[in-house]
């Protein structure tokens, strides 16, 4: 008989980011709802939690931070605040200072690798399709808006101007995103060439 698939787990650092994203919105009623979902934001966090606990906690955070928005749009707000909150910590501020030095291309490569270390199940594949454009495929994804906000904030922090993250399609448990930003001024122009000096012209 084939061995059963391992339980899908989300690791502690993801929940730490979620708590930071809530910020001042984490009042006692919100904390009580998180405890009902399976996580105690006031106590010591476990090393990992089942995926179901992450999804319920993410939905709750989205409803608290963006109560009038759809789940995906609210989750995008969570994703943005997730990264911004991480940058407010001592370790996070140092890492994000490095992100600004890395620039958007290397930031995306690093963040994609980091996504794969936040859970025991997430697959993330990044493919460059243009000078300032990438396609990111993540699976399995339950709430697609979260990654939209996470990567948009990351691009902006890395110095990318006019950053855009669009969900291209969602098929089964996979979500495919189009990530792009404006090229730097003059980056797409060929270098100017000066005319070669003309030598003495032959006499007729």
Coordinates of N, CA and C in Angstrom, one line a residue:
X1 N 0.8 -1.2 0.0 CA 0.0 0.0 0.0 C 0.9 1.2 0.0
X2 N 0.5 2.3 -0.8 CA 1.3 3.5 -0.8 C 1.2 4.2 0.6
X3 N 2.3 4.8 1.0 CA 2.4 5.5 2.3 C 1.5 6.7 2.2
X4 N 0.8 7.1 3.3 CA 0.0 8.2 3.3 C 0.8 9.5 3.2
X5 N 0.2 10.5 2.6 CA 0.8 11.8 2.4 C 1.0 12.5 3.7
X6 N 2.2 13.1 3.9 CA 2.4 13.8 5.2 C 1.4 14.9 5.4
X7 N 1.1 15.2 6.7 CA 0.2 16.3 7.0 C 0.8 17.6 6.6
X8 N 0.0 18.5 6.0 CA 0.5 19.8 5.5 C 0.6 20.7 6.7
X9 N 1.8 21.2 6.9 CA 2.1 22.0 8.1 C 2.6 23.4 7.7
X10 N 2.2 24.4 8.5 CA 2.7 25.8 8.3 C 3.5 26.1 9.5
X11 N 4.7 26.6 9.3 CA 5.7 26.8 10.4 C 5.5 28.1 11.2
X12 N 6.1 28.1 12.4 CA 5.9 29.2 13.3 C 6.1 30.6 12.8
X13 N 7.1 30.8 11.9 CA 7.4 32.1 11.4 C 6.3 32.7 10.6
X14 N 5.5 31.9 10.0 CA 4.4 32.4 9.2 C 3.3 33.0 10.2
X15 N 3.1 32.3 11.3 CA 2.1 32.8 12.3 C 2.6 34.1 13.0
X16 N 3.9 34.1 13.2 CA 4.5 35.3 13.8 C 4.3 36.5 12.9
X17 N 4.4 36.3 11.6 CA 4.2 37.4 10.6 C 2.7 37.8 10.6
X18 N 1.8 36.8 10.7 CA 0.4 37.1 10.7 C 0.0 37.9 12.0
X19 N 0.6 37.6 13.1 CA 0.3 38.4 14.3 C 0.8 39.8 14.2
X20 N 2.0 40.0 13.6 CA 2.6 41.3 13.4 C 1.7 42.1 12.4
X21 N 1.1 41.4 11.4 CA 0.3 42.1 10.4 C -1.0 42.6 11.1
X22 N -1.5 41.9 12.1 CA -2.7 42.4 12.8 C -2.4 43.7 13.6
X23 N -1.2 43.7 14.2 CA -0.8 44.9 14.9 C -1.8 45.3 16.0
X24 N -2.2 46.6 16.0 CA -3.1 47.1 17.0 C -4.5 46.5 16.9
X25 N -4.8 45.8 15.8 CA -6.1 45.2 15.6 C -6.3 43.9 16.4
X26 N -5.2 43.5 17.0 CA -5.2 42.2 17.8 C -5.7 42.5 19.2
X27 N -7.0 42.8 19.3 CA -7.6 43.0 20.6 C -8.0 41.7 21.2
X28 N -8.7 41.7 22.3 CA -9.1 40.5 23.0 C -10.1 39.7 22.2
X29 N -11.1 40.3 21.6 CA -12.1 39.5 20.7 C -11.3 38.8 19.6
X30 N -10.4 39.5 18.9 CA -9.6 38.9 17.8 C -8.8 37.8 18.4
X31 N -8.1 38.0 19.5 CA -7.3 36.9 20.1 C -8.1 35.7 20.4
X32 N -9.3 35.9 20.9 CA -10.2 34.8 21.3 C -10.6 34.0 20.0
X33 N -10.9 34.7 18.9 CA -11.2 34.0 17.7 C -10.0 33.2 17.1
X34 N -8.8 33.8 17.3 CA -7.6 33.0 16.9 C -7.4 31.8 17.7
X35 N -7.7 31.9 19.0 CA -7.6 30.7 19.9 C -8.6 29.6 19.4
X36 N -9.8 30.1 19.0 CA -10.8 29.1 18.6 C -10.4 28.5 17.3
X37 N -9.6 29.2 16.5 CA -9.1 28.7 15.2 C -7.9 27.7 15.4
X38 N -7.3 27.8 16.7 CA -6.2 26.8 17.0 C -4.9 27.4 17.3
X39 N -4.8 28.8 17.4 CA -3.5 29.4 17.7 C -3.7 30.4 18.9
X40 N -2.8 30.4 19.8 CA -2.9 31.4 20.9 C -1.9 32.5 20.7
X41 N -2.3 33.7 20.2 CA -1.4 34.8 19.9 C -0.8 35.4 21.1
X42 N -1.3 35.2 22.3 CA -0.7 35.7 23.5 C 0.3 34.8 24.1
X43 N 0.3 33.5 23.7 CA 1.1 32.5 24.3 C 2.3 32.2 23.4
X44 N 3.0 31.1 23.8 CA 4.1 30.6 23.0 C 3.6 29.8 21.8
X45 N 4.1 30.2 20.7 CA 3.7 29.5 19.4 C 4.3 28.2 19.3
X46 N 3.6 27.2 18.7 CA 4.1 25.9 18.4 C 5.1 26.0 17.3
X47 N 5.9 25.0 17.1 CA 6.8 25.0 15.9 C 6.1 24.9 14.6
X48 N 4.9 24.3 14.5 CA 4.2 24.2 13.3 C 2.7 23.9 13.6
X49 N 1.8 24.3 12.7 CA 0.4 24.1 12.8 C -0.2 23.5 11.5
X50 N -1.3 22.8 11.6 CA -1.9 22.2 10.4 C -2.3 23.3 9.5
X51 N -2.3 23.0 8.2 CA -2.7 24.0 7.2 C -4.1 24.6 7.5
X52 N -5.0 23.8 8.0 CA -6.4 24.3 8.3 C -6.3 25.5 9.3
X53 N -5.4 25.4 10.3 CA -5.3 26.5 11.3 C -4.8 27.8 10.6
X54 N -3.9 27.6 9.7 CA -3.3 28.8 8.9 C -4.5 29.4 8.1
X55 N -5.2 28.6 7.4 CA -6.3 29.2 6.5 C -7.3 29.9 7.4
X56 N -7.8 29.3 8.5 CA -8.8 30.0 9.3 C -8.2 31.3 9.9
X57 N -6.9 31.2 10.3 CA -6.3 32.4 10.9 C -6.1 33.5 9.9
X58 N -5.8 33.1 8.6 CA -5.6 34.1 7.6 C -7.0 34.7 7.2
X59 N -8.0 33.9 7.2 CA -9.4 34.5 6.9 C -9.8 35.4 8.0
X60 N -9.5 35.1 9.2 CA -9.9 36.0 10.3 C -9.1 37.3 10.2
X61 N -7.8 37.3 9.9 CA -7.0 38.5 9.8 C -7.5 39.3 8.6
X62 N -7.9 38.7 7.5 CA -8.4 39.5 6.4 C -9.7 40.2 6.8
X63 N -10.6 39.5 7.5 CA -11.9 40.1 7.9 C -11.7 41.2 8.9
X64 N -10.6 41.2 9.7 CA -10.3 42.2 10.7 C -9.7 43.4 10.0
X65 N -8.7 43.2 9.1 CA -8.0 44.3 8.5 C -8.7 45.0 7.4
X66 N -9.6 44.2 6.7 CA -10.4 44.8 5.6 C -11.8 44.2 5.6
X67 N -12.6 44.6 6.6 CA -13.9 44.0 6.8 C -14.9 44.1 5.7
X68 N -14.7 45.1 4.8 CA -15.7 45.3 3.8 C -15.2 44.7 2.4
X69 N -14.0 44.1 2.4 CA -13.4 43.6 1.2 C -13.7 42.1 1.0
X70 N -13.5 41.6 -0.2 CA -13.6 40.2 -0.4 C -12.5 39.5 0.3
X71 N -12.6 38.2 0.4 CA -11.5 37.4 1.1 C -10.2 37.6 0.4
X72 N -10.1 37.6 -0.9 CA -8.9 37.7 -1.6 C -8.3 39.1 -1.5
X73 N -9.1 40.1 -1.6 CA -8.6 41.5 -1.4 C -8.2 41.8 0.0
X74 N -8.9 41.2 1.0 CA -8.5 41.3 2.4 C -7.2 40.6 2.7
X75 N -7.1 39.4 2.0 CA -5.8 38.7 2.2 C -4.7 39.4 1.6
X76 N -4.9 40.2 0.6 CA -3.8 41.0 0.0 C -3.3 42.0 1.0
X77 N -4.3 42.6 1.7 CA -3.9 43.6 2.8 C -3.0 42.9 3.8
X78 N -3.4 41.7 4.2 CA -2.7 40.9 5.2 C -1.3 40.6 4.6
X79 N -1.2 40.2 3.4 CA 0.1 39.9 2.8 C 1.1 41.1 2.8
X80 N 0.5 42.3 2.5 CA 1.3 43.5 2.5 C 1.8 43.8 4.0
X81 N 0.9 43.8 4.9 CA 1.2 44.1 6.3 C 2.1 43.0 6.9
X82 N 2.0 41.8 6.4 CA 2.8 40.7 6.9 C 4.3 41.0 6.6
X83 N 4.6 41.5 5.5 CA 6.0 41.9 5.1 C 6.4 43.2 5.8
X84 N 5.5 44.1 5.9 CA 5.8 45.4 6.5 C 6.1 45.2 8.0
X85 N 5.3 44.3 8.6 CA 5.4 44.0 10.1 C 6.8 43.3 10.3
X86 N 7.1 42.4 9.4 CA 8.4 41.7 9.6 C 9.6 42.7 9.5
X87 N 9.4 43.7 8.7 CA 10.5 44.7 8.5 C 10.6 45.6 9.8
X88 N 9.6 45.6 10.7 CA 9.7 46.4 11.9 C 10.4 45.7 13.0
X89 N 10.8 44.4 12.8 CA 11.5 43.7 13.8 C 13.0 43.9 13.6
X90 N 13.8 43.6 14.6 CA 15.3 43.8 14.5 C 15.9 43.0 13.3
X91 N 15.6 41.7 13.3 CA 16.1 40.8 12.2 C 15.5 41.2 10.9
X92 N 14.2 41.5 10.9 CA 13.5 41.8 9.6 C 14.0 43.1 9.0
X93 N 14.3 44.1 9.9 CA 14.8 45.4 9.3 C 16.2 45.2 8.6
X94 N 17.0 44.4 9.2 CA 18.3 44.1 8.6 C 18.2 43.4 7.3
X95 N 17.2 42.4 7.3 CA 17.0 41.6 6.0 C 16.4 42.5 4.9
X96 N 15.5 43.4 5.3 CA 14.9 44.2 4.3 C 15.8 45.3 3.8
X97 N 16.8 45.7 4.6 CA 17.8 46.6 4.2 C 18.6 45.9 3.1
X98 N 18.9 44.6 3.3 CA 19.6 43.8 2.2 C 18.7 43.7 1.0
X99 N 17.4 43.6 1.1 CA 16.5 43.5 0.0 C 16.7 44.7 -0.9
X100 N 16.8 45.9 -0.3 CA 16.9 47.1 -1.1 C 18.2 47.1 -1.9
X101 N 19.2 46.5 -1.3 CA 20.5 46.4 -2.1 C 20.4 45.3 -3.1
X102 N 19.7 44.3 -2.9 CA 19.6 43.2 -3.9 C 18.9 43.6 -5.2
X103 N 17.9 44.5 -5.0 CA 17.1 44.8 -6.2 C 16.0 43.8 -6.4
X104 N 15.0 44.1 -7.3 CA 13.9 43.2 -7.5 C 14.2 41.8 -8.0
X105 N 15.1 41.7 -8.9 CA 15.4 40.4 -9.5 C 15.8 39.4 -8.4
X106 N 16.9 39.7 -7.7 CA 17.4 38.8 -6.7 C 16.4 38.7 -5.5
X107 N 15.7 39.8 -5.2 CA 14.7 39.7 -4.2 C 13.7 38.6 -4.5
X108 N 13.2 38.6 -5.7 CA 12.2 37.6 -6.1 C 12.7 36.2 -5.9
X109 N 14.0 36.0 -6.3 CA 14.6 34.6 -6.2 C 14.7 34.2 -4.8
X110 N 15.1 35.2 -3.9 CA 15.2 34.9 -2.5 C 13.9 34.6 -1.8
X111 N 12.9 35.5 -2.2 CA 11.6 35.3 -1.5 C 10.9 34.0 -1.9
X112 N 11.1 33.6 -3.2 CA 10.6 32.3 -3.7 C 11.2 31.2 -2.9
X113 N 12.5 31.2 -2.6 CA 13.1 30.2 -1.8 C 12.5 30.2 -0.4
X114 N 12.3 31.5 0.2 CA 11.8 31.6 1.6 C 10.4 31.0 1.7
X115 N 9.6 31.2 0.6 CA 8.3 30.6 0.7 C 8.3 29.1 0.9
X116 N 9.3 28.5 0.3 CA 9.4 27.0 0.4 C 9.8 26.5 1.7
X117 N 10.4 27.5 2.6 CA 10.8 27.1 3.9 C 9.8 27.4 5.0
X118 N 8.7 28.1 4.6 CA 7.6 28.5 5.5 C 6.6 27.4 5.8
X119 N 6.6 26.3 4.9 CA 5.7 25.2 5.1 C 6.4 23.9 4.7
X120 N 5.8 22.8 4.9 CA 6.4 21.6 4.4 C 5.7 21.1 3.1
X121 N 5.0 21.9 2.5 CA 4.2 21.5 1.3 C 4.3 22.4 0.1
X122 N 4.5 23.7 0.3 CA 4.3 24.7 -0.8 C 5.4 24.6 -1.8
X123 N 5.0 24.6 -3.1 CA 5.9 24.6 -4.2 C 5.8 26.0 -4.9
X124 N 6.9 26.6 -5.1 CA 6.9 27.9 -5.8 C 8.0 27.9 -6.9
X125 N 7.5 28.2 -8.1 CA 8.4 28.2 -9.3 C 8.4 29.6 -9.9
X126 N 9.5 30.2 -10.2 CA 9.7 31.5 -10.7 C 10.3 31.4 -12.1
X127 N 9.7 32.1 -13.1 CA 10.2 32.0 -14.5 C 10.2 33.5 -15.0
X128 N 11.4 33.9 -15.5 CA 11.5 35.2 -16.1 C 11.0 35.2 -17.5
X129 N 10.1 36.1 -17.8 CA 9.5 36.2 -19.1 C 9.8 37.5 -19.9
X130 N 10.5 38.4 -19.2 CA 10.9 39.7 -19.8 C 11.9 40.4 -18.9
X131 N 12.4 41.5 -19.4 CA 13.4 42.2 -18.6 C 13.0 42.6 -17.2
X132 N 11.7 42.9 -17.0 CA 11.2 43.3 -15.7 C 9.8 42.5 -15.5
X133 N 9.8 41.3 -15.9 CA 8.5 40.5 -15.8 C 8.8 39.1 -15.5
X134 N 8.0 38.5 -14.6 CA 8.2 37.1 -14.1 C 6.8 36.5 -14.1
X135 N 6.8 35.2 -14.2 CA 5.6 34.4 -13.9 C 5.9 33.5 -12.7
X136 N 5.1 33.6 -11.6 CA 5.3 32.8 -10.4 C 4.1 31.8 -10.3
X137 N 4.5 30.6 -10.1 CA 3.5 29.5 -9.9 C 3.6 29.0 -8.5
X138 N 2.5 29.0 -7.7 CA 2.5 28.5 -6.4 C 1.5 27.4 -6.3
X139 N 1.8 26.3 -5.6 CA 0.8 25.3 -5.3 C 1.2 24.5 -4.0
X140 N 0.2 24.1 -3.2 CA -1.2 24.4 -3.3 C -1.4 25.8 -2.6
X141 N -2.4 26.5 -3.2 CA -2.8 27.8 -2.7 C -4.3 27.8 -2.4
X142 N -4.6 28.2 -1.1 CA -6.0 28.2 -0.7 C -6.6 29.6 -0.9
X143 N -5.8 30.7 -0.4 CA -6.2 32.1 -0.5 C -5.2 32.8 -1.4
X144 N -5.5 33.0 -2.7 CA -4.6 33.5 -3.6 C -4.2 35.0 -3.3
X145 N -5.0 35.8 -2.8 CA -4.7 37.2 -2.5 C -3.6 37.4 -1.6
X146 N -3.3 36.5 -0.7 CA -2.2 36.7 0.3 C -0.9 36.9 -0.4
X147 N -0.6 36.0 -1.4 CA 0.7 36.1 -2.1 C 0.7 37.3 -3.0
X148 N -0.4 37.7 -3.5 CA -0.4 39.0 -4.3 C 0.1 40.2 -3.5
X149 N -0.4 40.3 -2.3 CA 0.0 41.4 -1.4 C 1.5 41.2 -1.0
X150 N 1.9 40.0 -0.7 CA 3.2 39.7 -0.2 C 4.3 40.1 -1.2
X151 N 4.1 39.7 -2.5 CA 5.0 40.0 -3.5 C 5.0 41.4 -4.0
X152 N 3.8 42.0 -4.0 CA 3.7 43.5 -4.3 C 4.5 44.3 -3.3
X153 N 4.4 44.0 -2.0 CA 5.2 44.7 -1.0 C 6.7 44.4 -1.1
X154 N 7.0 43.2 -1.5 CA 8.4 42.9 -1.6 C 9.1 43.6 -2.8
X155 N 8.3 43.7 -3.9 CA 8.9 44.4 -5.1 C 9.1 45.9 -4.7
X156 N 8.1 46.5 -4.1 CA 8.2 47.9 -3.7 C 9.4 48.1 -2.8
X157 N 9.5 47.3 -1.8 CA 10.7 47.4 -0.9 C 12.0 47.2 -1.5
X158 N 12.0 46.5 -2.6 CA 13.3 46.2 -3.3 C 13.7 47.4 -4.3
X159 N 12.8 48.4 -4.4 CA 13.1 49.5 -5.3 C 12.4 49.5 -6.6
X160 N 11.5 48.5 -6.8 CA 10.8 48.4 -8.1 C 9.8 49.5 -8.2
X161 N 9.7 50.2 -9.3 CA 8.8 51.3 -9.5 C 7.6 50.7 -10.3
X162 N 6.4 51.1 -10.0 CA 5.2 50.7 -10.7 C 5.0 49.2 -10.6
X163 N 5.3 48.6 -9.5 CA 5.2 47.2 -9.3 C 3.7 46.7 -9.5
X164 N 3.5 45.6 -10.1 CA 2.2 45.0 -10.4 C 2.3 43.5 -10.2
X165 N 1.3 43.0 -9.4 CA 1.2 41.5 -9.2 C -0.3 41.2 -9.5
X166 N -0.5 40.4 -10.6 CA -1.8 40.1 -11.0 C -2.0 38.5 -11.0
X167 N -3.1 38.1 -10.5 CA -3.4 36.6 -10.6 C -3.8 36.3 -12.0
X168 N -3.0 35.6 -12.8 CA -3.3 35.3 -14.2 C -4.4 34.2 -14.2
X169 N -4.2 33.2 -13.4 CA -5.2 32.1 -13.5 C -5.0 31.2 -12.2
X170 N -6.1 30.6 -11.9 CA -6.1 29.7 -10.8 C -6.8 28.4 -11.3
X171 N -6.0 27.3 -11.3 CA -6.5 26.0 -11.7 C -6.2 24.9 -10.7
X172 N -7.2 24.3 -10.2 CA -7.0 23.3 -9.1 C -6.5 24.0 -7.9
X173 N -5.4 23.5 -7.4 CA -4.8 24.1 -6.2 C -3.6 25.0 -6.6
X174 N -3.4 25.3 -7.9 CA -2.3 26.1 -8.4 C -2.7 27.5 -8.7
X175 N -1.9 28.5 -8.3 CA -2.2 29.9 -8.6 C -1.0 30.4 -9.4
X176 N -1.3 31.1 -10.5 CA -0.2 31.6 -11.4 C -0.3 33.1 -11.4
X177 N 0.8 33.8 -11.1 CA 0.8 35.3 -10.9 C 1.7 35.9 -12.0
X178 N 1.3 37.0 -12.5 CA 2.2 37.8 -13.4 C 2.8 39.0 -12.5
X179 N 4.1 39.0 -12.4 CA 4.8 40.0 -11.6 C 5.6 40.9 -12.6
X180 N 5.4 42.2 -12.5 CA 6.2 43.1 -13.3 C 6.4 44.5 -12.7
X181 N 7.3 45.2 -13.2 CA 7.5 46.6 -12.8 C 8.1 47.4 -13.9
X182 N 8.2 48.7 -13.8 CA 8.6 49.6 -14.8 C 10.2 49.5 -14.9
X183 N 10.7 49.4 -16.1 CA 12.2 49.5 -16.3 C 12.7 50.8 -15.8
X184 N 14.0 50.8 -15.4 CA 14.6 52.1 -15.1 C 14.7 52.9 -16.3
X185 N 14.7 54.2 -16.1 CA 14.8 55.2 -17.2 C 16.1 54.9 -18.0
X186 N 15.9 54.8 -19.3 CA 17.1 54.6 -20.1 C 17.5 53.2 -20.2
X187 N 16.9 52.3 -19.4 CA 17.4 50.9 -19.4 C 17.1 50.2 -20.7
X188 N 16.0 50.6 -21.4 CA 15.7 49.9 -22.6 C 16.2 50.6 -23.9
X189 N 16.9 51.7 -23.7 CA 17.4 52.4 -24.8 C 18.8 51.9 -25.1
X190 N 19.2 51.7 -26.4 CA 20.5 51.3 -26.7 C 21.5 52.4 -26.4
X191 N 22.7 52.1 -26.0 CA 23.7 53.1 -25.7 C 24.0 54.0 -26.9
X192 N 24.2 55.3 -26.6 CA 24.4 56.2 -27.7 C 25.8 56.0 -28.2
X193 N 25.9 56.1 -29.5 CA 27.2 55.9 -30.2 C 27.6 57.2 -30.9
X194 N 28.9 57.5 -30.6 CA 29.4 58.8 -31.3 C 29.9 58.4 -32.6
X195 N 29.7 59.3 -33.6 CA 30.3 59.1 -34.9 C 31.8 59.0 -34.9
X196 N 32.4 58.1 -35.7 CA 33.8 58.0 -35.7 C 34.4 59.2 -36.3
X197 N 35.6 59.6 -35.8 CA 36.2 60.8 -36.4 C 36.6 60.5 -37.9
X198 N 36.4 61.5 -38.7 CA 36.7 61.3 -40.1 C 38.2 61.7 -40.3
X199 N 38.8 60.8 -41.0 CA 40.2 61.1 -41.4 C 40.4 62.0 -42.5
X200 N 41.6 62.4 -42.9 CA 41.7 63.3 -44.1 C 41.2 62.6 -45.3
X201 N 40.4 63.4 -46.1 CA 39.8 62.9 -47.3 C 40.8 62.9 -48.5
X202 N 40.7 61.9 -49.2 CA 41.7 61.8 -50.4 C 41.4 62.9 -51.4
X203 N 42.4 63.5 -52.0 CA 42.3 64.5 -53.0 C 41.9 63.9 -54.3
X204 N 41.0 64.5 -55.0 CA 40.5 64.0 -56.3 C 41.5 64.4 -57.4

